mmCIF file of C-alpha atoms in Angstrom:
data_model
loop_
_atom_site.group_PDB
_atom_site.id
_atom_site.type_symbol
_atom_site.label_atom_id
_atom_site.label_comp_id
_atom_site.label_asym_id
_atom_site.label_seq_id
_atom_site.Cartn_x
_atom_site.Cartn_y
_atom_site.Cartn_z
ATOM 1 C CA UNK E 1 0.072 0.034 -0.042
ATOM 2 C CA UNK E 2 2.632 2.359 0.732
ATOM 3 C CA UNK E 3 4.287 1.748 -2.500
ATOM 4 C CA UNK E 4 1.784 2.624 -4.909
ATOM 5 C CA UNK E 5 1.322 6.013 -2.691
ATOM 6 C CA UNK E 6 4.924 6.374 -3.370
ATOM 7 C CA UNK E 7 4.174 5.231 -7.027
ATOM 8 C CA UNK E 8 1.319 7.958 -7.510
ATOM 9 C CA UNK E 9 3.363 10.816 -5.782
ATOM 10 C CA UNK E 10 6.169 10.187 -8.116
ATOM 11 C CA UNK E 11 3.800 10.184 -11.231
ATOM 12 C CA UNK E 12 2.319 13.466 -10.095
ATOM 13 C CA UNK E 13 5.968 15.002 -9.607
ATOM 14 C CA UNK E 14 6.724 14.040 -13.446
ATOM 15 C CA UNK E 15 3.228 15.493 -14.379
ATOM 16 C CA UNK E 16 3.690 18.757 -12.689
ATOM 17 C CA UNK E 17 7.721 18.773 -14.158
ATOM 18 C CA UNK E 18 5.861 18.171 -17.364
ATOM 19 C CA UNK E 19 3.297 20.952 -17.268
ATOM 20 C CA UNK E 20 5.876 23.837 -15.800
ATOM 21 C CA UNK E 21 8.251 22.828 -18.614
ATOM 22 C CA UNK E 22 5.390 23.389 -21.821
ATOM 23 C CA UNK E 23 4.406 26.669 -19.326
ATOM 24 C CA UNK E 24 7.834 27.933 -19.400
ATOM 25 C CA UNK E 25 7.867 27.078 -23.426
ATOM 26 C CA UNK E 26 4.478 28.834 -24.034
ATOM 27 C CA UNK E 27 6.088 31.877 -22.304
ATOM 28 C CA UNK E 28 9.484 32.034 -24.209
ATOM 29 C CA UNK E 29 7.687 31.720 -27.608
ATOM 30 C CA UNK E 30 5.081 34.560 -26.336
ATOM 31 C CA UNK E 31 8.520 36.574 -25.421
ATOM 32 C CA UNK E 32 10.410 35.710 -28.778
ATOM 33 C CA UNK E 33 6.755 37.051 -30.549
ATOM 34 C CA UNK E 34 7.545 40.202 -28.276
ATOM 35 C CA UNK E 35 11.024 40.551 -29.163
ATOM 36 C CA UNK E 36 9.959 39.688 -32.894
ATOM 37 C CA UNK E 37 7.336 42.775 -32.739
ATOM 38 C CA UNK E 38 9.771 45.557 -33.045
ATOM 39 C CA UNK E 39 11.831 44.478 -35.814
ATOM 40 C CA UNK E 40 8.564 44.009 -37.428
ATOM 41 C CA UNK E 41 8.103 47.764 -36.454
ATOM 42 C CA UNK E 42 11.829 48.517 -37.521
ATOM 43 C CA UNK E 43 10.810 47.388 -40.939
ATOM 44 C CA UNK E 44 8.307 49.992 -41.409
ATOM 45 C CA UNK E 45 10.465 52.763 -41.711
ATOM 46 C CA UNK E 46 12.060 51.434 -44.722
ATOM 47 C CA UNK E 47 8.757 51.119 -46.297
ATOM 48 C CA UNK E 48 8.130 54.610 -45.629
ATOM 49 C CA UNK E 49 11.330 55.353 -46.856
ATOM 50 C CA UNK E 50 10.565 53.938 -50.124
ATOM 51 C CA UNK E 51 7.752 55.925 -50.063
ATOM 52 C CA UNK E 52 9.587 58.937 -49.354
ATOM 53 C CA UNK E 53 12.196 58.127 -52.026
ATOM 54 C CA UNK E 54 9.534 57.777 -54.318
ATOM 55 C CA UNK E 55 7.709 61.241 -53.491
ATOM 56 C CA UNK E 56 11.586 62.873 -53.421
ATOM 57 C CA UNK E 57 11.576 61.518 -57.191
ATOM 58 C CA UNK E 58 8.219 63.075 -57.825
ATOM 59 C CA UNK E 59 9.427 66.024 -56.488
ATOM 60 C CA UNK E 60 12.680 65.998 -58.476
ATOM 61 C CA UNK E 61 10.335 65.198 -61.486
ATOM 62 C CA UNK E 62 7.917 68.642 -61.024
ATOM 63 C CA UNK E 63 11.283 70.902 -60.311
ATOM 64 C CA UNK E 64 12.089 69.600 -63.628
ATOM 65 C CA UNK E 65 9.005 70.227 -65.007
ATOM 66 C CA UNK E 66 8.902 73.662 -63.681
ATOM 67 C CA UNK E 67 12.196 74.234 -65.222
ATOM 68 C CA UNK E 68 11.375 73.379 -68.008
ATOM 69 C CA UNK E 69 7.970 75.042 -68.245
ATOM 70 C CA UNK E 70 10.343 78.505 -67.058
ATOM 71 C CA UNK E 71 12.326 77.827 -69.777
ATOM 72 C CA UNK E 72 10.071 77.747 -72.430
ATOM 73 C CA UNK E 73 8.240 80.278 -70.895
ATOM 74 C CA UNK E 74 11.526 82.650 -71.257
ATOM 75 C CA UNK E 75 12.161 81.546 -74.860
ATOM 76 C CA UNK E 76 9.192 82.860 -75.906
ATOM 77 C CA UNK E 77 9.680 86.054 -73.902
ATOM 78 C CA UNK E 78 13.256 86.539 -75.775
ATOM 79 C CA UNK E 79 11.248 85.764 -79.372
ATOM 80 C CA UNK E 80 8.595 88.020 -78.259
ATOM 81 C CA UNK E 81 11.279 90.661 -77.500
ATOM 82 C CA UNK E 82 13.395 89.915 -80.405
ATOM 83 C CA UNK E 83 10.332 90.603 -82.737
ATOM 84 C CA UNK E 84 9.510 93.928 -80.828
ATOM 85 C CA UNK E 85 13.065 95.137 -81.199
ATOM 86 C CA UNK E 86 13.330 94.228 -85.167
ATOM 87 C CA UNK E 87 10.101 95.678 -85.144
ATOM 88 C CA UNK E 88 11.288 98.743 -83.925
ATOM 89 C CA UNK E 89 14.635 99.084 -85.486
ATOM 90 C CA UNK E 90 12.171 98.807 -88.990
ATOM 91 C CA UNK E 91 10.432 101.502 -87.447
ATOM 92 C CA UNK E 92 13.471 103.911 -86.519
ATOM 93 C CA UNK E 93 15.021 102.961 -90.146
ATOM 94 C CA UNK E 94 11.523 104.274 -91.815
ATOM 95 C CA UNK E 95 11.713 107.889 -89.571
ATOM 96 C CA UNK E 96 15.308 107.480 -90.226
ATOM 97 C CA UNK E 97 14.858 107.413 -93.885
ATOM 98 C CA UNK E 98 11.920 110.134 -93.846
ATOM 99 C CA UNK E 99 14.923 112.772 -91.581
ATOM 100 C CA UNK E 100 17.173 112.011 -94.258
ATOM 101 C CA UNK E 101 15.240 113.018 -97.178
ATOM 102 C CA UNK E 102 13.697 115.996 -94.743
ATOM 103 C CA UNK E 103 16.975 116.754 -94.480
ATOM 104 C CA UNK E 104 18.476 116.559 -98.386
ATOM 105 C CA UNK E 105 15.476 118.409 -99.459
ATOM 106 C CA UNK E 106 16.438 121.561 -97.454
ATOM 107 C CA UNK E 107 20.202 121.276 -98.599
ATOM 108 C CA UNK E 108 19.253 121.363 -101.715
ATOM 109 C CA UNK E 109 16.934 124.539 -101.548
ATOM 110 C CA UNK E 110 19.523 126.378 -99.933
ATOM 111 C CA UNK E 111 21.529 125.489 -102.854
ATOM 112 C CA UNK E 112 18.978 126.633 -105.363
ATOM 113 C CA UNK E 113 17.718 129.507 -103.675
ATOM 114 C CA UNK E 114 21.464 130.537 -103.604
ATOM 115 C CA UNK E 115 21.833 129.975 -107.563
ATOM 116 C CA UNK E 116 18.819 131.514 -108.160
ATOM 117 C CA UNK E 117 19.601 134.621 -106.491
ATOM 118 C CA UNK E 118 23.136 134.748 -107.871
ATOM 119 C CA UNK E 119 23.193 134.274 -111.491
ATOM 120 C CA UNK E 120 26.034 134.764 -114.139
ATOM 121 C CA UNK E 121 24.530 137.821 -115.424
ATOM 122 C CA UNK E 122 21.003 139.316 -115.546
ATOM 123 C CA UNK E 123 20.736 138.424 -119.321
ATOM 124 C CA UNK E 124 17.496 136.053 -119.965
ATOM 125 C CA UNK E 125 19.592 133.577 -121.394
ATOM 126 C CA UNK E 126 21.786 133.218 -118.161
ATOM 127 C CA UNK E 127 18.071 133.129 -115.904
ATOM 128 C CA UNK E 128 16.804 130.996 -118.048
ATOM 129 C CA UNK E 129 19.434 128.541 -117.696
ATOM 130 C CA UNK E 130 19.436 128.978 -113.978
ATOM 131 C CA UNK E 131 15.495 128.254 -113.819
ATOM 132 C CA UNK E 132 15.963 124.732 -115.734
ATOM 133 C CA UNK E 133 19.038 123.542 -113.368
ATOM 134 C CA UNK E 134 16.749 124.556 -110.768
ATOM 135 C CA UNK E 135 13.684 122.729 -112.076
ATOM 136 C CA UNK E 136 16.298 119.801 -113.317
ATOM 137 C CA UNK E 137 17.291 119.141 -109.587
ATOM 138 C CA UNK E 138 13.543 119.464 -108.246
ATOM 139 C CA UNK E 139 12.564 116.842 -110.979
ATOM 140 C CA UNK E 140 15.245 113.914 -110.078
ATOM 141 C CA UNK E 141 14.359 114.431 -106.474
ATOM 142 C CA UNK E 142 11.071 113.965 -106.619
ATOM 143 C CA UNK E 143 11.689 110.919 -109.061
ATOM 144 C CA UNK E 144 14.014 109.608 -106.549
ATOM 145 C CA UNK E 145 11.245 109.976 -103.711
ATOM 146 C CA UNK E 146 8.537 108.657 -105.507
ATOM 147 C CA UNK E 147 10.332 105.211 -106.198
ATOM 148 C CA UNK E 148 11.028 105.164 -102.199
ATOM 149 C CA UNK E 149 7.539 105.525 -101.720
ATOM 150 C CA UNK E 150 6.796 102.715 -104.348
ATOM 151 C CA UNK E 151 8.959 100.394 -102.177
ATOM 152 C CA UNK E 152 7.080 101.633 -98.943
ATOM 153 C CA UNK E 153 3.702 101.852 -99.569
ATOM 154 C CA UNK E 154 0.917 98.911 -99.744
ATOM 155 C CA UNK E 155 -0.299 98.611 -103.265
ATOM 156 C CA UNK E 156 -3.438 100.260 -102.631
ATOM 157 C CA UNK E 157 -2.124 103.040 -101.382
ATOM 158 C CA UNK E 158 0.834 103.635 -104.102
ATOM 159 C CA UNK E 159 -2.012 102.893 -106.963
ATOM 160 C CA UNK E 160 -3.778 105.878 -105.633
ATOM 161 C CA UNK E 161 -0.496 107.936 -105.563
ATOM 162 C CA UNK E 162 0.012 107.285 -109.220
ATOM 163 C CA UNK E 163 -3.259 108.359 -109.991
ATOM 164 C CA UNK E 164 -2.695 111.730 -108.075
ATOM 165 C CA UNK E 165 0.493 112.497 -109.399
ATOM 166 C CA UNK E 166 -0.977 112.066 -113.197
ATOM 167 C CA UNK E 167 -3.025 114.943 -111.646
ATOM 168 C CA UNK E 168 -0.230 116.815 -110.139
ATOM 169 C CA UNK E 169 1.920 116.519 -113.410
ATOM 170 C CA UNK E 170 -0.890 118.062 -115.325
ATOM 171 C CA UNK E 171 -1.889 120.677 -112.757
ATOM 172 C CA UNK E 172 1.950 121.605 -112.851
ATOM 173 C CA UNK E 173 2.126 122.241 -116.567
ATOM 174 C CA UNK E 174 -1.373 123.944 -116.382
ATOM 175 C CA UNK E 175 0.038 126.365 -114.043
ATOM 176 C CA UNK E 176 3.393 127.163 -115.364
ATOM 177 C CA UNK E 177 1.336 127.569 -118.792
ATOM 178 C CA UNK E 178 -0.984 130.097 -117.365
ATOM 179 C CA UNK E 179 1.807 131.703 -115.492
ATOM 180 C CA UNK E 180 3.828 132.384 -118.701
ATOM 181 C CA UNK E 181 1.018 133.664 -120.899
ATOM 182 C CA UNK E 182 1.788 136.881 -118.918
ATOM 183 C CA UNK E 183 4.503 137.119 -121.160
ATOM 184 C CA UNK E 184 3.333 135.576 -124.487
ATOM 185 C CA UNK E 185 5.149 136.686 -127.082
ATOM 186 C CA UNK E 186 8.113 138.080 -124.750
ATOM 187 C CA UNK E 187 11.616 136.696 -123.939
ATOM 188 C CA UNK E 188 10.627 135.805 -120.452
ATOM 189 C CA UNK E 189 7.367 133.844 -121.619
ATOM 190 C CA UNK E 190 9.725 130.103 -121.409
ATOM 191 C CA UNK E 191 11.529 131.676 -118.272
ATOM 192 C CA UNK E 192 8.278 131.957 -116.688
ATOM 193 C CA UNK E 193 7.212 128.887 -117.621
ATOM 194 C CA UNK E 194 10.370 127.239 -116.626
ATOM 195 C CA UNK E 195 10.544 129.216 -112.839
ATOM 196 C CA UNK E 196 6.960 127.986 -111.972
ATOM 197 C CA UNK E 197 7.541 124.370 -112.655
ATOM 198 C CA UNK E 198 10.695 124.412 -110.911
ATOM 199 C CA UNK E 199 8.724 125.902 -107.813
ATOM 200 C CA UNK E 200 5.835 123.773 -108.239
ATOM 201 C CA UNK E 201 8.207 120.702 -108.316
ATOM 202 C CA UNK E 202 10.040 122.017 -105.374
ATOM 203 C CA UNK E 203 6.959 122.130 -103.259
ATOM 204 C CA UNK E 204 5.642 118.664 -104.620
ATOM 205 C CA UNK E 205 9.144 116.955 -103.382
ATOM 206 C CA UNK E 206 8.620 118.200 -99.515
ATOM 207 C CA UNK E 207 4.722 117.272 -99.759
ATOM 208 C CA UNK E 208 5.266 113.520 -101.026
ATOM 209 C CA UNK E 209 7.914 112.819 -98.398
ATOM 210 C CA UNK E 210 6.102 114.899 -95.398
ATOM 211 C CA UNK E 211 2.425 113.276 -95.934
ATOM 212 C CA UNK E 212 3.706 109.896 -97.510
ATOM 213 C CA UNK E 213 6.861 108.912 -96.222
ATOM 214 C CA UNK E 214 6.643 106.945 -92.955
#
């Protein structure tokens, strides 16, 4: 009987030992899981870092696109500025051309007035030569100005100017003829005719440059 009790106690002791061992194993397993969870947590920043890299790449891409947009805008601005400069240069060239011809006409007028006021002598022949020379000079300048306007004016305006010029030629000759009739049959008739032609042609040169040359 005593032996049976001793056997039972031994068996119970073995059972308790086994149960204790299982409990410790469970605790160690739980502790191991607890220790692994921080590792899992530390792995999350790696995932976040990948996202950060992606965001950084997107940021660089956006900056590159912005830089490209700014570059394109600057190029368009440069083109626009260059076009304006070219337009201003063209306007200045035209203005300079007009000023150049006005200066040329004024200098010619001064020379012709001096020639008219200082003939070689008072003979009709000498006076006719002076007026003839004046007419030739002004008529040459008129043709020169007319050629410049042919290049500058639009076709419609040039067509209108041609019509006006034909009418002006008739006006010039009729005016010269009418003025010369005052000396009809005399030595001054031809002189007056040429003198009036020269005066009207001079006026027309200034008119064309001031009114049409832009």
